mmCIF file of C-alpha atoms in Angstrom:
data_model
loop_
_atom_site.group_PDB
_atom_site.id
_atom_site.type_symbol
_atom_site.label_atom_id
_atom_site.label_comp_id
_atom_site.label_asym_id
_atom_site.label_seq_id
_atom_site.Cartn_x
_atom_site.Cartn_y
_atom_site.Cartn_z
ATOM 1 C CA UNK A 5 0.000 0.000 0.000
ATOM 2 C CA UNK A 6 1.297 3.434 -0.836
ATOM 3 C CA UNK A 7 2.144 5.561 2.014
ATOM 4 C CA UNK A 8 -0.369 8.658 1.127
ATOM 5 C CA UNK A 9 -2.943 6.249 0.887
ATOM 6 C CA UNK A 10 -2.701 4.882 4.107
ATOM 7 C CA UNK A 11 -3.106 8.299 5.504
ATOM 8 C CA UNK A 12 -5.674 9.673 2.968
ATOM 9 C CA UNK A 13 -8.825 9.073 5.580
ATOM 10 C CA UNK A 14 -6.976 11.014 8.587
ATOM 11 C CA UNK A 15 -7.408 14.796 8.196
ATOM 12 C CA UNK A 16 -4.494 16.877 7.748
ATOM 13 C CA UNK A 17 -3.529 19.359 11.184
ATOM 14 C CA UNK A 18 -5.179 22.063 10.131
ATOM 15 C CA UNK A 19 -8.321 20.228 9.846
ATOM 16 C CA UNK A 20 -7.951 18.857 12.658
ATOM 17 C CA UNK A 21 -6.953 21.906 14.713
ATOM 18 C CA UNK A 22 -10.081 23.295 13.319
ATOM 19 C CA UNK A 23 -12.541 20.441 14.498
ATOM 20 C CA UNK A 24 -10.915 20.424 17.745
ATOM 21 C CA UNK A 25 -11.411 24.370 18.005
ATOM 22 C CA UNK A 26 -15.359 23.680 16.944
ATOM 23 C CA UNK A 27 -15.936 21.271 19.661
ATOM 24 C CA UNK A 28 -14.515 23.037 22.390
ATOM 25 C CA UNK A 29 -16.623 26.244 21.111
ATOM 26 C CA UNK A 30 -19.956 23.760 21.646
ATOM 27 C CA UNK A 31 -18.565 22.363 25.022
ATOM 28 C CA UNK A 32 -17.987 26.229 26.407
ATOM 29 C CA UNK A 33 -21.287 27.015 24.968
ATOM 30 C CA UNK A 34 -23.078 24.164 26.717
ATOM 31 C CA UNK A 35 -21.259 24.898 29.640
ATOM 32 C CA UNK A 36 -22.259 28.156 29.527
ATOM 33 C CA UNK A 37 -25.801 27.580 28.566
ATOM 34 C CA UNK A 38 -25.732 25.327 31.987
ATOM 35 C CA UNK A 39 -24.318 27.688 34.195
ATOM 36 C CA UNK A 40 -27.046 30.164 32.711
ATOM 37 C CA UNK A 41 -29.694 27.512 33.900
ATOM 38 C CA UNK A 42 -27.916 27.247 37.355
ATOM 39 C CA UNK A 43 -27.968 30.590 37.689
ATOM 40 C CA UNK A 44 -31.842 31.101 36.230
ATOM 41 C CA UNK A 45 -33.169 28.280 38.736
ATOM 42 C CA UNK A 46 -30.851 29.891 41.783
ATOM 43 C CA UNK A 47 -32.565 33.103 41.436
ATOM 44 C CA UNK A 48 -36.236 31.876 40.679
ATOM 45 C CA UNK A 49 -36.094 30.224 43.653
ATOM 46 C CA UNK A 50 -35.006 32.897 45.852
ATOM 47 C CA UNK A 51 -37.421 34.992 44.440
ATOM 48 C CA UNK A 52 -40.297 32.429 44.864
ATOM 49 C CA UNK A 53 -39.117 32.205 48.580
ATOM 50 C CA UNK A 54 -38.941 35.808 49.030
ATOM 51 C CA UNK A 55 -42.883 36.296 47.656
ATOM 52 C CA UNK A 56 -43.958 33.594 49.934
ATOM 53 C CA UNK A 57 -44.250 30.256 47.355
ATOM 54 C CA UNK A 58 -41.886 27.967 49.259
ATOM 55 C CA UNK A 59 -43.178 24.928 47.968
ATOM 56 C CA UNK A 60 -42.788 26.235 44.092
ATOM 57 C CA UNK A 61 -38.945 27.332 45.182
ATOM 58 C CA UNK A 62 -38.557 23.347 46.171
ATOM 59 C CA UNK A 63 -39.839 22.274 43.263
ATOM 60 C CA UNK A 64 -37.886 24.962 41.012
ATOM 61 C CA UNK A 65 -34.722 23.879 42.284
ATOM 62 C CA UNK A 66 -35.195 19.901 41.653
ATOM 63 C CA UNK A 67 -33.172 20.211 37.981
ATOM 64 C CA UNK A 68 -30.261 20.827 40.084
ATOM 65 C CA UNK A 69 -27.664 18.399 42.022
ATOM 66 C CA UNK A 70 -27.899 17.498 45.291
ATOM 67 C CA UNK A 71 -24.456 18.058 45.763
ATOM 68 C CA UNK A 72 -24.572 21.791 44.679
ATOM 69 C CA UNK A 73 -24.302 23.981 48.274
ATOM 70 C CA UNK A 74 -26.041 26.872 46.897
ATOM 71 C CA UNK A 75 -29.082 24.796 45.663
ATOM 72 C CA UNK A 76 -29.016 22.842 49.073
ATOM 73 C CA UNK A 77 -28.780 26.295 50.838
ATOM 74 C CA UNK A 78 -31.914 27.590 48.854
ATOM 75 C CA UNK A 79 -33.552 24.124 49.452
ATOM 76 C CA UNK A 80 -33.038 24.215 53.204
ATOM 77 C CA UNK A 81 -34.360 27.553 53.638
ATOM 78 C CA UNK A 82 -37.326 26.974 50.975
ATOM 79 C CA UNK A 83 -38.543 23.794 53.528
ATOM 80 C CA UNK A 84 -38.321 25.997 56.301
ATOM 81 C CA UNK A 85 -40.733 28.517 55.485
ATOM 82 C CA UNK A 86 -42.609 26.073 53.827
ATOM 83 C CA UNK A 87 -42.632 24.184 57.369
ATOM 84 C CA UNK A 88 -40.672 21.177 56.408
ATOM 85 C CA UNK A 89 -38.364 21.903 59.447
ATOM 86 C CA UNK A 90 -36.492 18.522 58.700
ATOM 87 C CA UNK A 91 -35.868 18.594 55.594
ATOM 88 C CA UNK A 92 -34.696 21.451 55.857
ATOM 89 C CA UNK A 93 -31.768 20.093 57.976
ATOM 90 C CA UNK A 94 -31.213 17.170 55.701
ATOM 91 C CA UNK A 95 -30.529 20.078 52.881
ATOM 92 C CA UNK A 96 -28.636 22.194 54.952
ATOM 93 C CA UNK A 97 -26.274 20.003 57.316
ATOM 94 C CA UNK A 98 -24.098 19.044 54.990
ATOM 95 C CA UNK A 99 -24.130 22.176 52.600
ATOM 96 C CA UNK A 100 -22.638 24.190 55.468
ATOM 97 C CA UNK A 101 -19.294 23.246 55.351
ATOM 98 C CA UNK A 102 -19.141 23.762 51.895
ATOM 99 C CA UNK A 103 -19.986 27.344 51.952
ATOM 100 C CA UNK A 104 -17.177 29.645 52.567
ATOM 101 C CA UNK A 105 -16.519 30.603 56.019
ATOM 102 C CA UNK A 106 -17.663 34.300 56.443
ATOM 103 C CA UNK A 107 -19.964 34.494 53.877
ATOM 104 C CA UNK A 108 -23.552 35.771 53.891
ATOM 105 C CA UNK A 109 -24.746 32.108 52.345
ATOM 106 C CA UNK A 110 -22.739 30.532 55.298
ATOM 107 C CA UNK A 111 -24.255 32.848 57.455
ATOM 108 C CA UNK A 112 -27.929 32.272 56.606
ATOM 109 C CA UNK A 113 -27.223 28.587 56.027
ATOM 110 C CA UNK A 114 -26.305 28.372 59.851
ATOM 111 C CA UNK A 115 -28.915 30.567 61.179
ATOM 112 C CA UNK A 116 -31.439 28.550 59.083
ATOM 113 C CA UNK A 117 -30.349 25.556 60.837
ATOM 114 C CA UNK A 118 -30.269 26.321 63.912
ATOM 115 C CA UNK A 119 -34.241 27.524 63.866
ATOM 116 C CA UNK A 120 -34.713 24.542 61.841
ATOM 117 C CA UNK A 121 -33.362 22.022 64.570
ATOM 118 C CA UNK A 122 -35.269 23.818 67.176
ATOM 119 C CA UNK A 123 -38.767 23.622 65.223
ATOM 120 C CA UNK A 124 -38.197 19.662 64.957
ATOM 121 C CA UNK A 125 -37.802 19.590 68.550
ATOM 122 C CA UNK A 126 -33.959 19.364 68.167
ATOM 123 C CA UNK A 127 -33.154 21.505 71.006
ATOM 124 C CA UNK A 128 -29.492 20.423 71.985
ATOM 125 C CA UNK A 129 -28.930 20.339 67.988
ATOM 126 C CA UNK A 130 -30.375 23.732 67.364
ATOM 127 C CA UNK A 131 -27.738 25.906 70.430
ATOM 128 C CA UNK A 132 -24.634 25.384 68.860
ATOM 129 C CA UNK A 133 -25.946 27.075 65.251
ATOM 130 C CA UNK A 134 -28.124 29.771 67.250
ATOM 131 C CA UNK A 135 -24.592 30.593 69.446
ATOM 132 C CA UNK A 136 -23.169 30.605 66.132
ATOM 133 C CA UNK A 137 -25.328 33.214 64.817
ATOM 134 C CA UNK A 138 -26.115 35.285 67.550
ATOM 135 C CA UNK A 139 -21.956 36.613 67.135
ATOM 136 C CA UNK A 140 -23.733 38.228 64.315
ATOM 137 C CA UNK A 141 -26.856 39.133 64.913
ATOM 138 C CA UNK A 142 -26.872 40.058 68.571
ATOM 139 C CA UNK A 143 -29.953 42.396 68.138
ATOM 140 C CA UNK A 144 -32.626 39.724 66.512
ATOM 141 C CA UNK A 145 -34.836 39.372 68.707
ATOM 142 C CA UNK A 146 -36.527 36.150 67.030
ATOM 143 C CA UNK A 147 -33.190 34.848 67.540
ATOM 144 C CA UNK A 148 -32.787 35.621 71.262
ATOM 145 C CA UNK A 149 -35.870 34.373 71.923
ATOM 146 C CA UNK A 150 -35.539 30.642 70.421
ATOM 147 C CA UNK A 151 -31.864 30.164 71.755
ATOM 148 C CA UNK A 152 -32.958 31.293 75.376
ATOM 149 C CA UNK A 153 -35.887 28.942 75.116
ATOM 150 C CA UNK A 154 -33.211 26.200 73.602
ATOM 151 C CA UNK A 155 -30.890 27.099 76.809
ATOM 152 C CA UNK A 156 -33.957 27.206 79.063
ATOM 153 C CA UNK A 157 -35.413 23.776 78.040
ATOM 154 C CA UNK A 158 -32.258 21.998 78.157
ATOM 155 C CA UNK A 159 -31.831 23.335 82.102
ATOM 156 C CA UNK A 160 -29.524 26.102 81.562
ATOM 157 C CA UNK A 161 -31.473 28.787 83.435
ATOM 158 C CA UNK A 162 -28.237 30.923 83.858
ATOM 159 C CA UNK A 163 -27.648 31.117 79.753
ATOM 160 C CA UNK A 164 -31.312 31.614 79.392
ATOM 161 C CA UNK A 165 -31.501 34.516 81.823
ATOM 162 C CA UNK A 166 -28.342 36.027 80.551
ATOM 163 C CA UNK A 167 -29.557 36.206 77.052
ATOM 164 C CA UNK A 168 -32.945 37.631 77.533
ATOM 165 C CA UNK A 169 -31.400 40.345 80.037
ATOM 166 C CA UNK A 170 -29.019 41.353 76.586
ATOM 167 C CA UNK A 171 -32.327 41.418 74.615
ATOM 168 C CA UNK A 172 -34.357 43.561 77.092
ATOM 169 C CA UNK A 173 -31.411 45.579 78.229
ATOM 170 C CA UNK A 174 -31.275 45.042 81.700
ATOM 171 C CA UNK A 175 -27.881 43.469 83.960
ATOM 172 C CA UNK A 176 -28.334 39.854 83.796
ATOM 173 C CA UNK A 177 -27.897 39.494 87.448
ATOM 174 C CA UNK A 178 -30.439 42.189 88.054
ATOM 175 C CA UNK A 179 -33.734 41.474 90.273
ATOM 176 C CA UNK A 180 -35.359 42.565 86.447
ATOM 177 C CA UNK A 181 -33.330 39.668 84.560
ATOM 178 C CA UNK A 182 -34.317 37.175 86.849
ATOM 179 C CA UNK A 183 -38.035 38.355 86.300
ATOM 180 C CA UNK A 184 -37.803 38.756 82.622
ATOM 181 C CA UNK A 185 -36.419 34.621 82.368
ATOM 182 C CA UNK A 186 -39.181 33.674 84.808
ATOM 183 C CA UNK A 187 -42.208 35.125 82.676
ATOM 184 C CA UNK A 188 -40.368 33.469 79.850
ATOM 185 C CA UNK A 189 -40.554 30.067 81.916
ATOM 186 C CA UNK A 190 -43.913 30.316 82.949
ATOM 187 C CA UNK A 191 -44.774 30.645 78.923
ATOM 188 C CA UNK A 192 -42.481 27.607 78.520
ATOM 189 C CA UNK A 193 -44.806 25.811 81.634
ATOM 190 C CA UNK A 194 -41.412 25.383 83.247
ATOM 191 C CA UNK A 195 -43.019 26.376 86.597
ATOM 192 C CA UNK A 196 -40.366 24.766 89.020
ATOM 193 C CA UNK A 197 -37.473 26.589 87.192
ATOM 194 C CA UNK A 198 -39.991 29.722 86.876
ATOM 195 C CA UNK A 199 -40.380 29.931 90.938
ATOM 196 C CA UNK A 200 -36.302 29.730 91.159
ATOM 197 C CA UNK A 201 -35.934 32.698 89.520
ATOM 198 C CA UNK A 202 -38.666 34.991 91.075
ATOM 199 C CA UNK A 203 -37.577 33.622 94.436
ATOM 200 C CA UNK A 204 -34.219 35.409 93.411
ATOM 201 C CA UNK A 205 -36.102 38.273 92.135
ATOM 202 C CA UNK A 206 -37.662 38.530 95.236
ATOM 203 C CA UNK A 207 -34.455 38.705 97.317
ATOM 204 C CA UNK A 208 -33.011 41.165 95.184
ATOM 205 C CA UNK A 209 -36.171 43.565 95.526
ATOM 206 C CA UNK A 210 -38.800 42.685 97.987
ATOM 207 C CA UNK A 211 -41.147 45.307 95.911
ATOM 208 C CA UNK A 212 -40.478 44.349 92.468
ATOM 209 C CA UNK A 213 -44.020 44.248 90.922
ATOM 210 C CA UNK A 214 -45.117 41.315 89.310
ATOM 211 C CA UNK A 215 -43.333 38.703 91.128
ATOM 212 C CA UNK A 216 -45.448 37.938 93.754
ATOM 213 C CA UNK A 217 -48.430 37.673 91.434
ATOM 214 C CA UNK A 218 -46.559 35.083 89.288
ATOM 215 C CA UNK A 219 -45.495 32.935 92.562
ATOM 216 C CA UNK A 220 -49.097 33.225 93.249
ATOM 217 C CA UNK A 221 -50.697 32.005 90.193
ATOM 218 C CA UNK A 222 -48.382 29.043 90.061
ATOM 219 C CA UNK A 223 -49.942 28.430 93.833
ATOM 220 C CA UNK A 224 -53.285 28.600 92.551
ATOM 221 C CA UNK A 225 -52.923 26.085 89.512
ATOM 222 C CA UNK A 226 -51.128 23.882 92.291
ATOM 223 C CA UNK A 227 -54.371 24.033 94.709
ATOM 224 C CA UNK A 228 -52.181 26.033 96.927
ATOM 225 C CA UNK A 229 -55.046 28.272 97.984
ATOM 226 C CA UNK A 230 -53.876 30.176 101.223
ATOM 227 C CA UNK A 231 -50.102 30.584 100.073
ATOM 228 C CA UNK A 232 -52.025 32.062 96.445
ATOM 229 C CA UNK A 233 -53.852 34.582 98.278
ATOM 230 C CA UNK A 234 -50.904 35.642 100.688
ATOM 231 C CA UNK A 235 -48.684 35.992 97.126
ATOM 232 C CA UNK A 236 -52.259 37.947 95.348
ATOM 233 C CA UNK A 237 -52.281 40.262 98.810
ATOM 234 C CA UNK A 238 -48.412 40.718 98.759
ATOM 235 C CA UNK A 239 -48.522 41.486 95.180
ATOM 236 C CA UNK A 240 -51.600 44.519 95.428
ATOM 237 C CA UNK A 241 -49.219 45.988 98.534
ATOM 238 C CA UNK A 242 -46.641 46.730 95.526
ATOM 239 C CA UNK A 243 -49.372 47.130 92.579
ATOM 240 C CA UNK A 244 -52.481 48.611 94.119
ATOM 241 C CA UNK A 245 -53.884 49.102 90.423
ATOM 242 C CA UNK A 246 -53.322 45.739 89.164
ATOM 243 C CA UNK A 247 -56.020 44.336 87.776
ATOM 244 C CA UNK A 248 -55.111 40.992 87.166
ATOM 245 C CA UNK A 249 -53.821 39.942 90.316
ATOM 246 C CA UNK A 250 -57.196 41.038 92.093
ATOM 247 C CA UNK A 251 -58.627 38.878 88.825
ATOM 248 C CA UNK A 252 -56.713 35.598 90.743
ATOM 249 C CA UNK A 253 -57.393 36.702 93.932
ATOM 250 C CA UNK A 254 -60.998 36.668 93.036
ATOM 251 C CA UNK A 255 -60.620 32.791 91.188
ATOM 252 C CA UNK A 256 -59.013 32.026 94.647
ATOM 253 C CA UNK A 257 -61.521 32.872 96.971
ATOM 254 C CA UNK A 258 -64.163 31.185 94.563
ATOM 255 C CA UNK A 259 -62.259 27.952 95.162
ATOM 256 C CA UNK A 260 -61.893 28.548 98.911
ATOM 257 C CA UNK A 261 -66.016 29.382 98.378
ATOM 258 C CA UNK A 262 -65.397 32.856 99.768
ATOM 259 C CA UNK A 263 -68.308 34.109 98.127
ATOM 260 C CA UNK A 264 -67.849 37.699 99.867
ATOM 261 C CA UNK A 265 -64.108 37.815 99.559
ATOM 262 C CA UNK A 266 -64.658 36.380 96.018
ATOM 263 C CA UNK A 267 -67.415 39.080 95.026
ATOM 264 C CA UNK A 268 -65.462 42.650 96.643
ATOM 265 C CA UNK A 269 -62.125 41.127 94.753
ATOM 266 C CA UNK A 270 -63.813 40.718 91.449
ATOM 267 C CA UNK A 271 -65.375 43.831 91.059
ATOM 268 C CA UNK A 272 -62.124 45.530 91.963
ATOM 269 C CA UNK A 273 -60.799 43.756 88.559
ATOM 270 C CA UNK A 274 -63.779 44.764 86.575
ATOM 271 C CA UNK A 275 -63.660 48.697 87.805
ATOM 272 C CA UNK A 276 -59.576 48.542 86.999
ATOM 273 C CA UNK A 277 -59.928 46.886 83.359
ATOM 274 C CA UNK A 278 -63.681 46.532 82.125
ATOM 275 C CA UNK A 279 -62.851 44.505 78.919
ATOM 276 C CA UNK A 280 -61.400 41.602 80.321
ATOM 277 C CA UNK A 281 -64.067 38.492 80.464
ATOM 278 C CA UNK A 282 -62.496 36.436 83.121
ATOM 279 C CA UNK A 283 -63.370 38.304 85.749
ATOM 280 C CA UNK A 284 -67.050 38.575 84.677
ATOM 281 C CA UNK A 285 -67.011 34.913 84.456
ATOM 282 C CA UNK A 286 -66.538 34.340 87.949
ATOM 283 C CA UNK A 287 -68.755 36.965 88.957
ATOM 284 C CA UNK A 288 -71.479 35.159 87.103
ATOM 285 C CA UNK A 289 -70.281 32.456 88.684
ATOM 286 C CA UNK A 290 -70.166 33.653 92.278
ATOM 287 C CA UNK A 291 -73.598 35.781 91.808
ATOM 288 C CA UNK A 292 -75.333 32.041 90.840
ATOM 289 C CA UNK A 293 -73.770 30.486 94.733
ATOM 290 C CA UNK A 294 -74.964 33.647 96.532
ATOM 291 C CA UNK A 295 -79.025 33.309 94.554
ATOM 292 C CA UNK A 296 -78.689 36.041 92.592
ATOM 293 C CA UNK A 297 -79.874 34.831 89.271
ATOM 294 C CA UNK A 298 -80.078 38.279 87.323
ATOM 295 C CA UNK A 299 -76.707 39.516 88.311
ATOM 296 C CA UNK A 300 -75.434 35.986 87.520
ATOM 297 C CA UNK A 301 -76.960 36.271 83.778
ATOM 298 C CA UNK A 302 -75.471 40.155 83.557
ATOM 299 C CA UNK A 303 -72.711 39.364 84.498
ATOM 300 C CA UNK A 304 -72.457 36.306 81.708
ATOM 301 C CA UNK A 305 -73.921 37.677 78.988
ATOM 302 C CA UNK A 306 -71.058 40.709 79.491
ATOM 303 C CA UNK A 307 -68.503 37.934 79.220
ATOM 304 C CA UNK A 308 -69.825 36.805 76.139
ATOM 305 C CA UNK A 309 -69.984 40.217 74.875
ATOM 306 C CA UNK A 310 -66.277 40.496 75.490
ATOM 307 C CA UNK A 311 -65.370 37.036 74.351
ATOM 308 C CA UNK A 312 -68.115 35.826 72.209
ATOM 309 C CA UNK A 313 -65.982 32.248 71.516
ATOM 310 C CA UNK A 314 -65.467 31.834 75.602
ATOM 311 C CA UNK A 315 -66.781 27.770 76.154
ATOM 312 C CA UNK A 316 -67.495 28.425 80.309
ATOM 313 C CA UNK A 317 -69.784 31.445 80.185
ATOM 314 C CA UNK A 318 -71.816 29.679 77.282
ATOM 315 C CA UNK A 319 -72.035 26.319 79.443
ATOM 316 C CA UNK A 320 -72.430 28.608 82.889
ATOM 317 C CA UNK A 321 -75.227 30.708 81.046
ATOM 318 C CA UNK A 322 -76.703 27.506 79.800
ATOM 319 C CA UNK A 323 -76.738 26.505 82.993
ATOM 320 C CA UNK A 324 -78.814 28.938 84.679
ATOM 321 C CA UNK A 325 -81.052 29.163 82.197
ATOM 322 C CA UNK A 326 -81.861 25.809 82.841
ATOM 323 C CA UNK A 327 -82.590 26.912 86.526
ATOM 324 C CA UNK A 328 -85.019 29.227 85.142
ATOM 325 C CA UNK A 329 -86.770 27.178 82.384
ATOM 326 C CA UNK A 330 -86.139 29.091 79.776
ATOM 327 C CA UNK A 331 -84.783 25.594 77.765
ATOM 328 C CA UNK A 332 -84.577 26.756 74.367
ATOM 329 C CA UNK A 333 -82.231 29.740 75.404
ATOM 330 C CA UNK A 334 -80.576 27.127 77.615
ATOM 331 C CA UNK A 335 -80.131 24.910 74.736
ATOM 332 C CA UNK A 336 -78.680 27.401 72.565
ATOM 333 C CA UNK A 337 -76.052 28.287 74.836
ATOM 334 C CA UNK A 338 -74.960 24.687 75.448
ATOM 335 C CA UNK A 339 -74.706 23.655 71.806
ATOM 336 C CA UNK A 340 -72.380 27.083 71.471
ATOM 337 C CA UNK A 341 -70.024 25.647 74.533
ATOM 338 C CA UNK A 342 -69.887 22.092 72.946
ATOM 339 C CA UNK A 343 -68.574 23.498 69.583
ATOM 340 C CA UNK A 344 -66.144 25.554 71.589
ATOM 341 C CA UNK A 345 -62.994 25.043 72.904
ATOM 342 C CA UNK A 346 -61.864 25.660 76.442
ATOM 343 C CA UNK A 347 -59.539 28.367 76.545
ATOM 344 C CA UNK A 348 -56.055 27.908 78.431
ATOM 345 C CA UNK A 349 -55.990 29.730 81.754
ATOM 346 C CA UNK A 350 -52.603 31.333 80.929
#
């Protein structure tokens, strides 16, 4: 065989230097056309998060790798709004370390996380991100609330206390701090931990308002009816106007069936803050023990004016109207309370 033959199918080098240059024009351009794409879906689904479509941001971002940390960082914080608070960990846990340190995706990536482990009831999981973040964002004040929760409901009363005080500006060793961290307990129904701290309170300032009248409601609940009217008593010495603690002191005497005591606190809390249907409750309640049907249905039908969805003054009115005989009213009023539901008495 002659030697140009043998060769004659293979293209000469500038042919081939020109094929090669075409097909790494298409490769760049494909490249391109993906990182376009990447870029396109990125944004979309920031912008879907940001108007509040979650859900479409999760699906937007399904074209793209699991392994890319700025799709897992949008995906994280897409399931998070969208509620998913666990998947949004499984996106975001290990896209963190691939974000630079320092960053603003980093940043949010962490933050995101930490709220994220909280919501799923990951409390010891959630501190370490929430510390993380609070370096930068000591004035949130979502943020200071979750990681004092995290701190208080993992037993770390001292961390809790200290970070609320920062938040509310107070010293965190101040009779206020301890105050602040034991309203935040009681909302946490961390009672034990809540009387710890007011205790404290108490020894710092014998006359700081509002602690006796939480010590005292946490006696009441308890069935601790003498020490809850001592704490109710001790509290109005401080805060003559309150109207909430003569509110309790009122619900305490009714248990104690003090219908006297019950009655004079009562209307104290009624004159002091006139919108407030609890106190009306009991007063149709305590009207009803002493005979006085009329005052008794007054006194209802002006909690249910104040809090038309309250279940005990629509079963107590029912009630009386049964007394009376008027059963269709009565009736009426009963169906309302079954549909109801109690409220809490916090």
């Amino acid at each position: 065989m002659e030697p140009g033959r043998a060769f004659a199918g293979l293209a000469s080098p500038a042919r081939a230097g020109r094929v090669h240059g075409l097909l790494l024009a298409a490769a760049l351009q494909v490249a391109a056309s993906g990182a376009e794409a990447r870029v396109a879906a990125l944004n979309e689904a920031r912008r879907l998060v940001n108007a509040g479509k979650p859900d479409a941001a999760v699906e937007t971002l399904r074209t793209l790798p699991a392994g890319d940390p700025q799709a897992a960082l949008l995906r994280g914080v897409a399931h998070y709004h969208a509620n998913h608070p666990v998947q949004a960990i499984e996106a975001l846990a290990p896209a963190v370390p691939k974000l630079p340190e320092g960053s603003l995706e980093r940043r949010e990536a962490v933050q995101v996380l930490g709220l994220a482990s909280y919501l799923a009831g990951r409390i010891a999981d959630a501190i370490p991100y929430l510390e993380q973040t609070r370096l930068w964002a000591e004035g949130n004040p979502e943020l200071s609330y979750v990681l004092g929760m995290a701190y208080v409901q993992t037993r770390q009363a001292d961390k809790a206390r200290a970070t609320w005080a920062r938040s509310f500006g107070v010293p965190p060793a101040s009779a206020a701090a301890h105050l602040l961290a034991a309203q935040m307990m009681v909302r946490a129904e961390l009672d034990e931990l809540a009387d710890a701290e007011l205790k404290q309170a108490l020894a710092l300032d014998p006359r700081l308002p509002r602690a006796s009248f939480l010590l005292g409601q946490t006696a009441l609940f308890r069935g601790r009816l003498d020490e809850a009217v001592a704490l109710f008593k001790r509290e109005l010495d401080v805060n003559p106007g309150d109207a909430m603690s003569f509110y309790r002191l009122g619900d305490a005497y009714t248990r104690q069936l003090k219908w006297d005591d019950a009655l004079a606190a009562l209307q104290k809390s009624v004159w002091i803050n006139p919108y407030f249907s609890g106190p009306y409750i009991l007063l149709g309640k305590t009207y009803m023990k002493k005979g006085d049907a009329v005052a008794a249905e007054g006194m209802l039908r002006q909690a249910i004016g104040y809090d038309p969805n309250n279940k005990a003054a629509h079963y107590m009115l029912g009630q009386l109207l049964q007394q009376a005989g008027r059963t269709e009213e009565a009736k009426r009023e009963l169906d309302t309370a079954e549909r109801l539901q109690a409220p809490t008495d916090r």
